[in-house]
């Protein structure tokens, strides 16, 4: 009787704890859902998309990243967008780069915040409907979201 | 208002793909931080950036709070003629920071 009650208590607290953390940070599932929203029915492959991010970021407040998609750009065939996600930040969305045929080359770079060690994911959508993805794990020494 | 810093080459040959770097001073308050009393500091970021060349869209982005303070962007543009690049940053409060850079294409 006593044991059961204790078990129940521990489980209840555990559940509350889990719910609590999932509210604070994004999860890999959130990112998967967001990628699905971009890709629709298209198959996601790695292909010509390259995401560059440091292996170790000493300061999570400013982590340089860049993305590029290889291939010729023309008026009919170009990269529409590249979206960056971070699966361990309070909100998974980071930035969406919108390219045009005038971009000449599908390359963009910026600096982002990372709250903790996590995966950074880039998802590219091409004008022909192809969806590409690339992932880098970044180790963060000092988190960059403030307290 | 914050003054943007932009790097565009002064000259290029027609058909060249040029590098553009743009940085604007902005705190990019993420809405995750708290002040000394424990109140959440409301989000205030640049949420949109656009670059046009002679009126045609070249590059743009939708920005979320995970982009660092003083947002830095680097991208490419293909130039066929002389003209003016226009840059626009839109703040959460609706204000827009604008800047222009000309390029001579031969």
JSON list of C-alpha atoms in Angstrom, two decimals:
[
{"chain": "A", "resi": 1, "resn": "UNK", "atom": "CA", "xyz": [0.00, 0.00, 0.00]},
{"chain": "A", "resi": 2, "resn": "UNK", "atom": "CA", "xyz": [2.66, 2.40, 1.15]},
{"chain": "A", "resi": 3, "resn": "UNK", "atom": "CA", "xyz": [5.00, 1.40, -1.65]},
{"chain": "A", "resi": 4, "resn": "UNK", "atom": "CA", "xyz": [2.31, 1.86, -4.25]},
{"chain": "A", "resi": 5, "resn": "UNK", "atom": "CA", "xyz": [1.53, 5.27, -2.98]},
{"chain": "A", "resi": 6, "resn": "UNK", "atom": "CA", "xyz": [5.18, 6.24, -3.12]},
{"chain": "A", "resi": 7, "resn": "UNK", "atom": "CA", "xyz": [5.52, 4.90, -6.65]},
{"chain": "A", "resi": 8, "resn": "UNK", "atom": "CA", "xyz": [2.48, 6.84, -7.71]},
{"chain": "A", "resi": 9, "resn": "UNK", "atom": "CA", "xyz": [3.87, 10.00, -6.16]},
{"chain": "A", "resi": 10, "resn": "UNK", "atom": "CA", "xyz": [7.24, 9.57, -7.88]},
{"chain": "A", "resi": 11, "resn": "UNK", "atom": "CA", "xyz": [5.57, 8.91, -11.23]},
{"chain": "A", "resi": 12, "resn": "UNK", "atom": "CA", "xyz": [3.28, 11.89, -10.93]},
{"chain": "A", "resi": 13, "resn": "UNK", "atom": "CA", "xyz": [6.19, 14.16, -10.08]},
{"chain": "A", "resi": 14, "resn": "UNK", "atom": "CA", "xyz": [8.19, 12.68, -12.93]},
{"chain": "A", "resi": 15, "resn": "UNK", "atom": "CA", "xyz": [5.41, 13.42, -15.38]},
{"chain": "A", "resi": 16, "resn": "UNK", "atom": "CA", "xyz": [5.05, 16.97, -14.17]},
{"chain": "A", "resi": 17, "resn": "UNK", "atom": "CA", "xyz": [8.81, 17.38, -14.46]},
{"chain": "A", "resi": 18, "resn": "UNK", "atom": "CA", "xyz": [8.80, 16.13, -18.05]},
{"chain": "A", "resi": 19, "resn": "UNK", "atom": "CA", "xyz": [5.92, 18.38, -19.03]},
{"chain": "A", "resi": 20, "resn": "UNK", "atom": "CA", "xyz": [7.74, 21.26, -17.41]},
{"chain": "A", "resi": 21, "resn": "UNK", "atom": "CA", "xyz": [10.96, 20.80, -19.37]},
{"chain": "A", "resi": 22, "resn": "UNK", "atom": "CA", "xyz": [9.21, 20.26, -22.70]},
{"chain": "A", "resi": 23, "resn": "UNK", "atom": "CA", "xyz": [7.62, 23.67, -22.24]},
{"chain": "A", "resi": 24, "resn": "UNK", "atom": "CA", "xyz": [10.96, 25.38, -21.70]},
{"chain": "A", "resi": 25, "resn": "UNK", "atom": "CA", "xyz": [12.98, 23.87, -24.54]},
{"chain": "A", "resi": 26, "resn": "UNK", "atom": "CA", "xyz": [12.13, 22.69, -28.02]},
{"chain": "A", "resi": 27, "resn": "UNK", "atom": "CA", "xyz": [12.52, 19.01, -28.79]},
{"chain": "A", "resi": 28, "resn": "UNK", "atom": "CA", "xyz": [13.63, 17.02, -31.80]},
{"chain": "A", "resi": 29, "resn": "UNK", "atom": "CA", "xyz": [9.93, 16.21, -32.38]},
{"chain": "A", "resi": 30, "resn": "UNK", "atom": "CA", "xyz": [9.09, 19.93, -32.69]},
{"chain": "A", "resi": 31, "resn": "UNK", "atom": "CA", "xyz": [11.78, 20.28, -35.34]},
{"chain": "A", "resi": 32, "resn": "UNK", "atom": "CA", "xyz": [10.59, 17.16, -37.19]},
{"chain": "A", "resi": 33, "resn": "UNK", "atom": "CA", "xyz": [7.07, 18.59, -37.28]},
{"chain": "A", "resi": 34, "resn": "UNK", "atom": "CA", "xyz": [8.37, 21.92, -38.59]},
{"chain": "A", "resi": 35, "resn": "UNK", "atom": "CA", "xyz": [10.42, 20.18, -41.29]},
{"chain": "A", "resi": 36, "resn": "UNK", "atom": "CA", "xyz": [7.34, 18.18, -42.28]},
{"chain": "A", "resi": 37, "resn": "UNK", "atom": "CA", "xyz": [5.42, 21.44, -42.61]},
{"chain": "A", "resi": 38, "resn": "UNK", "atom": "CA", "xyz": [8.04, 22.68, -45.09]},
{"chain": "A", "resi": 39, "resn": "UNK", "atom": "CA", "xyz": [8.56, 19.41, -46.96]},
{"chain": "A", "resi": 40, "resn": "UNK", "atom": "CA", "xyz": [4.95, 18.23, -47.22]},
{"chain": "A", "resi": 41, "resn": "UNK", "atom": "CA", "xyz": [5.03, 14.89, -49.05]},
{"chain": "A", "resi": 42, "resn": "UNK", "atom": "CA", "xyz": [8.48, 15.43, -50.56]},
{"chain": "A", "resi": 43, "resn": "UNK", "atom": "CA", "xyz": [11.27, 13.13, -49.46]},
{"chain": "A", "resi": 44, "resn": "UNK", "atom": "CA", "xyz": [14.00, 14.86, -47.45]},
{"chain": "A", "resi": 45, "resn": "UNK", "atom": "CA", "xyz": [17.54, 14.04, -48.59]},
{"chain": "A", "resi": 46, "resn": "UNK", "atom": "CA", "xyz": [20.93, 15.55, -47.77]},
{"chain": "A", "resi": 47, "resn": "UNK", "atom": "CA", "xyz": [22.00, 16.24, -51.35]},
{"chain": "A", "resi": 48, "resn": "UNK", "atom": "CA", "xyz": [23.80, 19.44, -52.25]},
{"chain": "A", "resi": 49, "resn": "UNK", "atom": "CA", "xyz": [23.01, 21.36, -49.05]},
{"chain": "A", "resi": 50, "resn": "UNK", "atom": "CA", "xyz": [25.91, 22.12, -46.72]},
{"chain": "A", "resi": 51, "resn": "UNK", "atom": "CA", "xyz": [25.48, 23.60, -43.28]},
{"chain": "A", "resi": 52, "resn": "UNK", "atom": "CA", "xyz": [28.65, 25.02, -41.75]},
{"chain": "A", "resi": 53, "resn": "UNK", "atom": "CA", "xyz": [28.75, 25.44, -37.99]},
{"chain": "A", "resi": 54, "resn": "UNK", "atom": "CA", "xyz": [31.57, 25.19, -35.45]},
{"chain": "A", "resi": 55, "resn": "UNK", "atom": "CA", "xyz": [32.02, 21.86, -33.66]},
{"chain": "A", "resi": 56, "resn": "UNK", "atom": "CA", "xyz": [32.49, 23.71, -30.37]},
{"chain": "A", "resi": 57, "resn": "UNK", "atom": "CA", "xyz": [31.02, 27.13, -29.66]},
{"chain": "A", "resi": 58, "resn": "UNK", "atom": "CA", "xyz": [32.59, 28.82, -26.65]},
{"chain": "A", "resi": 59, "resn": "UNK", "atom": "CA", "xyz": [29.97, 31.53, -26.54]},
{"chain": "A", "resi": 60, "resn": "UNK", "atom": "CA", "xyz": [26.40, 30.50, -27.27]},
{"chain": "A", "resi": 61, "resn": "UNK", "atom": "CA", "xyz": [25.40, 34.13, -27.72]},
{"chain": "A", "resi": 62, "resn": "UNK", "atom": "CA", "xyz": [27.04, 34.41, -31.10]},
{"chain": "A", "resi": 63, "resn": "UNK", "atom": "CA", "xyz": [27.64, 31.25, -33.11]},
{"chain": "A", "resi": 64, "resn": "UNK", "atom": "CA", "xyz": [28.61, 31.81, -36.76]},
{"chain": "A", "resi": 65, "resn": "UNK", "atom": "CA", "xyz": [26.78, 29.57, -39.21]},
{"chain": "A", "resi": 66, "resn": "UNK", "atom": "CA", "xyz": [26.52, 29.48, -42.98]},
{"chain": "A", "resi": 67, "resn": "UNK", "atom": "CA", "xyz": [24.55, 27.48, -45.51]},
{"chain": "A", "resi": 68, "resn": "UNK", "atom": "CA", "xyz": [25.13, 26.84, -49.18]},
{"chain": "A", "resi": 69, "resn": "UNK", "atom": "CA", "xyz": [23.46, 24.78, -51.87]},
{"chain": "A", "resi": 70, "resn": "UNK", "atom": "CA", "xyz": [25.65, 23.68, -54.79]},
{"chain": "A", "resi": 71, "resn": "UNK", "atom": "CA", "xyz": [24.35, 23.92, -58.31]},
{"chain": "A", "resi": 72, "resn": "UNK", "atom": "CA", "xyz": [23.59, 26.35, -61.09]},
{"chain": "A", "resi": 73, "resn": "UNK", "atom": "CA", "xyz": [21.02, 29.06, -60.42]},
{"chain": "A", "resi": 74, "resn": "UNK", "atom": "CA", "xyz": [18.74, 30.09, -63.26]},
{"chain": "A", "resi": 75, "resn": "UNK", "atom": "CA", "xyz": [15.35, 31.78, -63.55]},
{"chain": "A", "resi": 76, "resn": "UNK", "atom": "CA", "xyz": [13.58, 28.40, -63.60]},
{"chain": "A", "resi": 77, "resn": "UNK", "atom": "CA", "xyz": [15.77, 26.48, -61.20]},
{"chain": "A", "resi": 78, "resn": "UNK", "atom": "CA", "xyz": [16.85, 28.06, -57.96]},
{"chain": "A", "resi": 79, "resn": "UNK", "atom": "CA", "xyz": [16.76, 27.62, -54.20]},
{"chain": "A", "resi": 80, "resn": "UNK", "atom": "CA", "xyz": [13.60, 29.16, -52.75]},
{"chain": "A", "resi": 81, "resn": "UNK", "atom": "CA", "xyz": [14.48, 29.10, -49.08]},
{"chain": "A", "resi": 82, "resn": "UNK", "atom": "CA", "xyz": [16.74, 27.66, -46.41]},
{"chain": "A", "resi": 83, "resn": "UNK", "atom": "CA", "xyz": [15.39, 27.48, -42.87]},
{"chain": "A", "resi": 84, "resn": "UNK", "atom": "CA", "xyz": [17.57, 26.92, -39.81]},
{"chain": "A", "resi": 85, "resn": "UNK", "atom": "CA", "xyz": [16.32, 25.09, -36.73]},
{"chain": "A", "resi": 86, "resn": "UNK", "atom": "CA", "xyz": [17.92, 24.47, -33.34]},
{"chain": "A", "resi": 87, "resn": "UNK", "atom": "CA", "xyz": [16.40, 21.53, -31.45]},
{"chain": "A", "resi": 88, "resn": "UNK", "atom": "CA", "xyz": [17.53, 22.58, -27.97]},
{"chain": "A", "resi": 89, "resn": "UNK", "atom": "CA", "xyz": [16.60, 26.26, -27.93]},
{"chain": "A", "resi": 90, "resn": "UNK", "atom": "CA", "xyz": [13.46, 27.63, -26.23]},
{"chain": "A", "resi": 91, "resn": "UNK", "atom": "CA", "xyz": [12.03, 28.07, -29.74]},
{"chain": "A", "resi": 92, "resn": "UNK", "atom": "CA", "xyz": [13.30, 25.86, -32.56]},
{"chain": "A", "resi": 93, "resn": "UNK", "atom": "CA", "xyz": [13.04, 28.40, -35.39]},
{"chain": "A", "resi": 94, "resn": "UNK", "atom": "CA", "xyz": [16.17, 30.47, -36.02]},
{"chain": "A", "resi": 95, "resn": "UNK", "atom": "CA", "xyz": [15.98, 32.11, -39.42]},
{"chain": "A", "resi": 96, "resn": "UNK", "atom": "CA", "xyz": [14.62, 31.57, -42.92]},
{"chain": "A", "resi": 97, "resn": "UNK", "atom": "CA", "xyz": [16.72, 32.79, -45.85]},
{"chain": "A", "resi": 98, "resn": "UNK", "atom": "CA", "xyz": [14.61, 33.56, -48.93]},
{"chain": "A", "resi": 99, "resn": "UNK", "atom": "CA", "xyz": [16.61, 33.42, -52.15]},
{"chain": "A", "resi": 100, "resn": "UNK", "atom": "CA", "xyz": [15.71, 34.56, -55.65]},
{"chain": "A", "resi": 101, "resn": "UNK", "atom": "CA", "xyz": [17.27, 33.87, -59.08]},
{"chain": "A", "resi": 102, "resn": "UNK", "atom": "CA", "xyz": [19.08, 37.23, -58.57]},
{"chain": "A", "resi": 103, "resn": "UNK", "atom": "CA", "xyz": [20.88, 35.76, -55.55]},
{"chain": "A", "resi": 104, "resn": "UNK", "atom": "CA", "xyz": [23.30, 34.20, -58.04]},
{"chain": "A", "resi": 105, "resn": "UNK", "atom": "CA", "xyz": [24.52, 31.68, -55.51]},
{"chain": "A", "resi": 106, "resn": "UNK", "atom": "CA", "xyz": [22.53, 30.07, -52.71]},
{"chain": "A", "resi": 107, "resn": "UNK", "atom": "CA", "xyz": [24.80, 31.12, -49.88]},
{"chain": "A", "resi": 108, "resn": "UNK", "atom": "CA", "xyz": [23.95, 32.90, -46.64]},
{"chain": "A", "resi": 109, "resn": "UNK", "atom": "CA", "xyz": [25.65, 33.39, -43.31]},
{"chain": "A", "resi": 110, "resn": "UNK", "atom": "CA", "xyz": [24.62, 34.82, -39.97]},
{"chain": "A", "resi": 111, "resn": "UNK", "atom": "CA", "xyz": [25.30, 34.52, -36.25]},
{"chain": "A", "resi": 112, "resn": "UNK", "atom": "CA", "xyz": [22.87, 32.72, -33.95]},
{"chain": "A", "resi": 113, "resn": "UNK", "atom": "CA", "xyz": [22.18, 31.99, -30.29]},
{"chain": "A", "resi": 114, "resn": "UNK", "atom": "CA", "xyz": [22.42, 28.48, -28.85]},
{"chain": "A", "resi": 115, "resn": "UNK", "atom": "CA", "xyz": [21.09, 27.82, -25.36]},
{"chain": "A", "resi": 116, "resn": "UNK", "atom": "CA", "xyz": [23.02, 24.55, -24.90]},
{"chain": "A", "resi": 117, "resn": "UNK", "atom": "CA", "xyz": [24.76, 21.74, -26.78]},
{"chain": "A", "resi": 118, "resn": "UNK", "atom": "CA", "xyz": [22.37, 20.66, -29.49]},
{"chain": "A", "resi": 119, "resn": "UNK", "atom": "CA", "xyz": [21.75, 19.91, -33.15]},
{"chain": "A", "resi": 120, "resn": "UNK", "atom": "CA", "xyz": [21.48, 22.70, -35.71]},
{"chain": "A", "resi": 121, "resn": "UNK", "atom": "CA", "xyz": [19.41, 21.66, -38.71]},
{"chain": "A", "resi": 122, "resn": "UNK", "atom": "CA", "xyz": [19.15, 23.35, -42.12]},
{"chain": "A", "resi": 123, "resn": "UNK", "atom": "CA", "xyz": [16.28, 22.58, -44.49]},
{"chain": "A", "resi": 124, "resn": "UNK", "atom": "CA", "xyz": [16.40, 23.82, -48.08]},
{"chain": "A", "resi": 125, "resn": "UNK", "atom": "CA", "xyz": [13.48, 24.02, -50.45]},
{"chain": "A", "resi": 126, "resn": "UNK", "atom": "CA", "xyz": [14.24, 24.15, -54.19]},
{"chain": "A", "resi": 127, "resn": "UNK", "atom": "CA", "xyz": [12.01, 25.63, -56.87]},
{"chain": "A", "resi": 128, "resn": "UNK", "atom": "CA", "xyz": [11.40, 22.14, -58.33]},
{"chain": "A", "resi": 129, "resn": "UNK", "atom": "CA", "xyz": [10.01, 20.93, -55.00]},
{"chain": "A", "resi": 130, "resn": "UNK", "atom": "CA", "xyz": [13.12, 19.06, -53.82]},
{"chain": "A", "resi": 131, "resn": "UNK", "atom": "CA", "xyz": [13.73, 19.30, -50.07]},
{"chain": "A", "resi": 132, "resn": "UNK", "atom": "CA", "xyz": [17.24, 18.95, -48.66]},
{"chain": "A", "resi": 133, "resn": "UNK", "atom": "CA", "xyz": [18.44, 18.77, -45.08]},
{"chain": "A", "resi": 134, "resn": "UNK", "atom": "CA", "xyz": [21.76, 18.86, -43.24]},
{"chain": "A", "resi": 135, "resn": "UNK", "atom": "CA", "xyz": [22.51, 18.61, -39.51]},
{"chain": "A", "resi": 136, "resn": "UNK", "atom": "CA", "xyz": [25.47, 19.63, -37.35]},
{"chain": "A", "resi": 137, "resn": "UNK", "atom": "CA", "xyz": [25.93, 18.98, -33.65]},
{"chain": "A", "resi": 138, "resn": "UNK", "atom": "CA", "xyz": [27.34, 22.03, -31.88]},
{"chain": "A", "resi": 139, "resn": "UNK", "atom": "CA", "xyz": [28.84, 21.77, -28.37]},
{"chain": "A", "resi": 140, "resn": "UNK", "atom": "CA", "xyz": [28.15, 24.93, -26.40]},
{"chain": "A", "resi": 141, "resn": "UNK", "atom": "CA", "xyz": [30.37, 25.95, -23.47]},
{"chain": "A", "resi": 142, "resn": "UNK", "atom": "CA", "xyz": [28.35, 28.97, -22.31]},
{"chain": "A", "resi": 143, "resn": "UNK", "atom": "CA", "xyz": [24.66, 29.08, -23.22]},
{"chain": "A", "resi": 144, "resn": "UNK", "atom": "CA", "xyz": [23.27, 32.15, -24.90]},
{"chain": "A", "resi": 145, "resn": "UNK", "atom": "CA", "xyz": [19.74, 32.81, -23.72]},
{"chain": "A", "resi": 146, "resn": "UNK", "atom": "CA", "xyz": [20.23, 34.67, -20.46]},
{"chain": "A", "resi": 147, "resn": "UNK", "atom": "CA", "xyz": [18.49, 33.84, -17.20]},
{"chain": "B", "resi": 1, "resn": "UNK", "atom": "CA", "xyz": [18.04, 54.83, -34.91]},
{"chain": "B", "resi": 2, "resn": "UNK", "atom": "CA", "xyz": [20.77, 52.35, -35.40]},
{"chain": "B", "resi": 3, "resn": "UNK", "atom": "CA", "xyz": [23.06, 52.95, -38.32]},
{"chain": "B", "resi": 4, "resn": "UNK", "atom": "CA", "xyz": [23.62, 49.88, -40.50]},
{"chain": "B", "resi": 5, "resn": "UNK", "atom": "CA", "xyz": [27.06, 48.89, -41.72]},
{"chain": "B", "resi": 6, "resn": "UNK", "atom": "CA", "xyz": [27.04, 47.43, -45.22]},
{"chain": "B", "resi": 7, "resn": "UNK", "atom": "CA", "xyz": [29.79, 46.14, -47.48]},
{"chain": "B", "resi": 8, "resn": "UNK", "atom": "CA", "xyz": [29.11, 46.09, -51.22]},
{"chain": "B", "resi": 9, "resn": "UNK", "atom": "CA", "xyz": [31.92, 46.17, -53.79]},
{"chain": "B", "resi": 10, "resn": "UNK", "atom": "CA", "xyz": [32.10, 49.53, -55.61]},
{"chain": "B", "resi": 11, "resn": "UNK", "atom": "CA", "xyz": [32.73, 47.98, -59.02]},
{"chain": "B", "resi": 12, "resn": "UNK", "atom": "CA", "xyz": [31.98, 44.67, -60.71]},
{"chain": "B", "resi": 13, "resn": "UNK", "atom": "CA", "xyz": [31.78, 43.13, -64.16]},
{"chain": "B", "resi": 14, "resn": "UNK", "atom": "CA", "xyz": [28.39, 42.27, -65.63]},
{"chain": "B", "resi": 15, "resn": "UNK", "atom": "CA", "xyz": [27.29, 38.79, -64.58]},
{"chain": "B", "resi": 16, "resn": "UNK", "atom": "CA", "xyz": [29.53, 38.69, -61.51]},
{"chain": "B", "resi": 17, "resn": "UNK", "atom": "CA", "xyz": [28.24, 37.16, -58.30]},
{"chain": "B", "resi": 18, "resn": "UNK", "atom": "CA", "xyz": [29.22, 39.62, -55.57]},
{"chain": "B", "resi": 19, "resn": "UNK", "atom": "CA", "xyz": [29.46, 39.28, -51.78]},
{"chain": "B", "resi": 20, "resn": "UNK", "atom": "CA", "xyz": [27.32, 41.51, -49.60]},
{"chain": "B", "resi": 21, "resn": "UNK", "atom": "CA", "xyz": [27.71, 41.85, -45.84]},
{"chain": "B", "resi": 22, "resn": "UNK", "atom": "CA", "xyz": [25.22, 43.75, -43.70]},
{"chain": "B", "resi": 23, "resn": "UNK", "atom": "CA", "xyz": [25.14, 44.42, -39.98]},
{"chain": "B", "resi": 24, "resn": "UNK", "atom": "CA", "xyz": [22.82, 46.59, -37.93]},
{"chain": "B", "resi": 25, "resn": "UNK", "atom": "CA", "xyz": [23.07, 47.51, -34.24]},
{"chain": "B", "resi": 26, "resn": "UNK", "atom": "CA", "xyz": [20.09, 46.07, -32.38]},
{"chain": "B", "resi": 27, "resn": "UNK", "atom": "CA", "xyz": [19.75, 44.36, -28.99]},
{"chain": "B", "resi": 28, "resn": "UNK", "atom": "CA", "xyz": [17.52, 41.60, -30.45]},
{"chain": "B", "resi": 29, "resn": "UNK", "atom": "CA", "xyz": [15.81, 41.17, -27.06]},
{"chain": "B", "resi": 30, "resn": "UNK", "atom": "CA", "xyz": [14.77, 37.52, -27.19]},
{"chain": "B", "resi": 31, "resn": "UNK", "atom": "CA", "xyz": [11.82, 37.61, -24.80]},
{"chain": "B", "resi": 32, "resn": "UNK", "atom": "CA", "xyz": [13.54, 34.85, -22.77]},
{"chain": "B", "resi": 33, "resn": "UNK", "atom": "CA", "xyz": [15.50, 37.05, -20.38]},
{"chain": "B", "resi": 34, "resn": "UNK", "atom": "CA", "xyz": [14.30, 38.36, -17.03]},
{"chain": "B", "resi": 35, "resn": "UNK", "atom": "CA", "xyz": [15.10, 41.63, -15.27]},
{"chain": "B", "resi": 36, "resn": "UNK", "atom": "CA", "xyz": [16.28, 41.96, -11.64]},
{"chain": "B", "resi": 37, "resn": "UNK", "atom": "CA", "xyz": [12.72, 41.67, -10.32]},
{"chain": "B", "resi": 38, "resn": "UNK", "atom": "CA", "xyz": [12.16, 38.46, -12.26]},
{"chain": "B", "resi": 39, "resn": "UNK", "atom": "CA", "xyz": [9.84, 39.99, -14.84]},
{"chain": "B", "resi": 40, "resn": "UNK", "atom": "CA", "xyz": [10.24, 38.75, -18.38]},
{"chain": "B", "resi": 41, "resn": "UNK", "atom": "CA", "xyz": [11.73, 41.42, -20.67]},
{"chain": "B", "resi": 42, "resn": "UNK", "atom": "CA", "xyz": [9.39, 41.59, -23.67]},
{"chain": "B", "resi": 43, "resn": "UNK", "atom": "CA", "xyz": [10.63, 40.46, -27.06]},
{"chain": "B", "resi": 44, "resn": "UNK", "atom": "CA", "xyz": [11.89, 43.16, -29.40]},
{"chain": "B", "resi": 45, "resn": "UNK", "atom": "CA", "xyz": [13.79, 41.99, -32.44]},
{"chain": "B", "resi": 46, "resn": "UNK", "atom": "CA", "xyz": [14.35, 42.71, -36.10]},
{"chain": "B", "resi": 47, "resn": "UNK", "atom": "CA", "xyz": [11.97, 40.16, -37.62]},
{"chain": "B", "resi": 48, "resn": "UNK", "atom": "CA", "xyz": [12.49, 40.76, -41.32]},
{"chain": "B", "resi": 49, "resn": "UNK", "atom": "CA", "xyz": [15.28, 41.75, -43.67]},
{"chain": "B", "resi": 50, "resn": "UNK", "atom": "CA", "xyz": [14.96, 42.52, -47.36]},
{"chain": "B", "resi": 51, "resn": "UNK", "atom": "CA", "xyz": [17.43, 43.44, -50.07]},
{"chain": "B", "resi": 52, "resn": "UNK", "atom": "CA", "xyz": [16.40, 44.70, -53.50]},
{"chain": "B", "resi": 53, "resn": "UNK", "atom": "CA", "xyz": [18.45, 45.72, -56.54]},
{"chain": "B", "resi": 54, "resn": "UNK", "atom": "CA", "xyz": [16.89, 48.39, -58.78]},
{"chain": "B", "resi": 55, "resn": "UNK", "atom": "CA", "xyz": [13.53, 47.46, -57.28]},
{"chain": "B", "resi": 56, "resn": "UNK", "atom": "CA", "xyz": [13.77, 43.68, -57.77]},
{"chain": "B", "resi": 57, "resn": "UNK", "atom": "CA", "xyz": [14.01, 41.39, -54.77]},
{"chain": "B", "resi": 58, "resn": "UNK", "atom": "CA", "xyz": [17.45, 39.79, -54.35]},
{"chain": "B", "resi": 59, "resn": "UNK", "atom": "CA", "xyz": [17.44, 38.22, -50.91]},
{"chain": "B", "resi": 60, "resn": "UNK", "atom": "CA", "xyz": [15.41, 38.35, -47.75]},
{"chain": "B", "resi": 61, "resn": "UNK", "atom": "CA", "xyz": [14.96, 36.60, -44.45]},
{"chain": "B", "resi": 62, "resn": "UNK", "atom": "CA", "xyz": [12.43, 35.98, -41.73]},
{"chain": "B", "resi": 63, "resn": "UNK", "atom": "CA", "xyz": [14.23, 36.30, -38.43]},
{"chain": "B", "resi": 64, "resn": "UNK", "atom": "CA", "xyz": [13.41, 34.67, -35.08]},
{"chain": "B", "resi": 65, "resn": "UNK", "atom": "CA", "xyz": [14.77, 35.56, -31.63]},
{"chain": "B", "resi": 66, "resn": "UNK", "atom": "CA", "xyz": [17.54, 32.96, -31.92]},
{"chain": "B", "resi": 67, "resn": "UNK", "atom": "CA", "xyz": [19.55, 35.32, -34.14]},
{"chain": "B", "resi": 68, "resn": "UNK", "atom": "CA", "xyz": [22.32, 37.09, -32.20]},
{"chain": "B", "resi": 69, "resn": "UNK", "atom": "CA", "xyz": [22.29, 40.72, -31.13]},
{"chain": "B", "resi": 70, "resn": "UNK", "atom": "CA", "xyz": [23.51, 43.13, -33.82]},
{"chain": "B", "resi": 71, "resn": "UNK", "atom": "CA", "xyz": [22.28, 40.77, -36.54]},
{"chain": "B", "resi": 72, "resn": "UNK", "atom": "CA", "xyz": [24.90, 40.05, -39.19]},
{"chain": "B", "resi": 73, "resn": "UNK", "atom": "CA", "xyz": [24.02, 38.72, -42.63]},
{"chain": "B", "resi": 74, "resn": "UNK", "atom": "CA", "xyz": [26.16, 37.73, -45.55]},
{"chain": "B", "resi": 75, "resn": "UNK", "atom": "CA", "xyz": [24.76, 36.76, -48.92]},
{"chain": "B", "resi": 76, "resn": "UNK", "atom": "CA", "xyz": [25.40, 36.88, -52.67]},
{"chain": "B", "resi": 77, "resn": "UNK", "atom": "CA", "xyz": [23.92, 38.80, -55.57]},
{"chain": "B", "resi": 78, "resn": "UNK", "atom": "CA", "xyz": [24.30, 38.52, -59.32]},
{"chain": "B", "resi": 79, "resn": "UNK", "atom": "CA", "xyz": [24.68, 41.91, -61.00]},
{"chain": "B", "resi": 80, "resn": "UNK", "atom": "CA", "xyz": [24.00, 42.56, -64.69]},
{"chain": "B", "resi": 81, "resn": "UNK", "atom": "CA", "xyz": [23.91, 46.37, -64.67]},
{"chain": "B", "resi": 82, "resn": "UNK", "atom": "CA", "xyz": [24.86, 49.38, -62.56]},
{"chain": "B", "resi": 83, "resn": "UNK", "atom": "CA", "xyz": [22.33, 50.24, -59.91]},
{"chain": "B", "resi": 84, "resn": "UNK", "atom": "CA", "xyz": [21.42, 50.59, -56.29]},
{"chain": "B", "resi": 85, "resn": "UNK", "atom": "CA", "xyz": [20.96, 48.02, -53.61]},
{"chain": "B", "resi": 86, "resn": "UNK", "atom": "CA", "xyz": [18.33, 48.90, -51.04]},
{"chain": "B", "resi": 87, "resn": "UNK", "atom": "CA", "xyz": [18.34, 47.28, -47.61]},
{"chain": "B", "resi": 88, "resn": "UNK", "atom": "CA", "xyz": [15.43, 47.20, -45.17]},
{"chain": "B", "resi": 89, "resn": "UNK", "atom": "CA", "xyz": [15.27, 45.89, -41.63]},
{"chain": "B", "resi": 90, "resn": "UNK", "atom": "CA", "xyz": [11.84, 45.68, -39.98]},
{"chain": "B", "resi": 91, "resn": "UNK", "atom": "CA", "xyz": [11.56, 45.93, -36.20]},
{"chain": "B", "resi": 92, "resn": "UNK", "atom": "CA", "xyz": [8.88, 44.21, -34.07]},
{"chain": "B", "resi": 93, "resn": "UNK", "atom": "CA", "xyz": [7.50, 47.70, -33.31]},
{"chain": "B", "resi": 94, "resn": "UNK", "atom": "CA", "xyz": [6.92, 48.30, -37.03]},
{"chain": "B", "resi": 95, "resn": "UNK", "atom": "CA", "xyz": [9.76, 50.76, -37.57]},
{"chain": "B", "resi": 96, "resn": "UNK", "atom": "CA", "xyz": [12.00, 50.19, -40.58]},
{"chain": "B", "resi": 97, "resn": "UNK", "atom": "CA", "xyz": [15.73, 50.88, -40.89]},
{"chain": "B", "resi": 98, "resn": "UNK", "atom": "CA", "xyz": [16.71, 51.63, -44.47]},
{"chain": "B", "resi": 99, "resn": "UNK", "atom": "CA", "xyz": [20.01, 51.97, -46.29]},
{"chain": "B", "resi": 100, "resn": "UNK", "atom": "CA", "xyz": [21.28, 52.14, -49.86]},
{"chain": "B", "resi": 101, "resn": "UNK", "atom": "CA", "xyz": [24.51, 51.25, -51.67]},
{"chain": "B", "resi": 102, "resn": "UNK", "atom": "CA", "xyz": [25.35, 51.82, -55.32]},
{"chain": "B", "resi": 103, "resn": "UNK", "atom": "CA", "xyz": [27.46, 49.64, -57.55]},
{"chain": "B", "resi": 104, "resn": "UNK", "atom": "CA", "xyz": [29.08, 50.43, -60.88]},
{"chain": "B", "resi": 105, "resn": "UNK", "atom": "CA", "xyz": [28.89, 47.49, -63.29]},
{"chain": "B", "resi": 106, "resn": "UNK", "atom": "CA", "xyz": [30.98, 47.51, -66.46]}
]
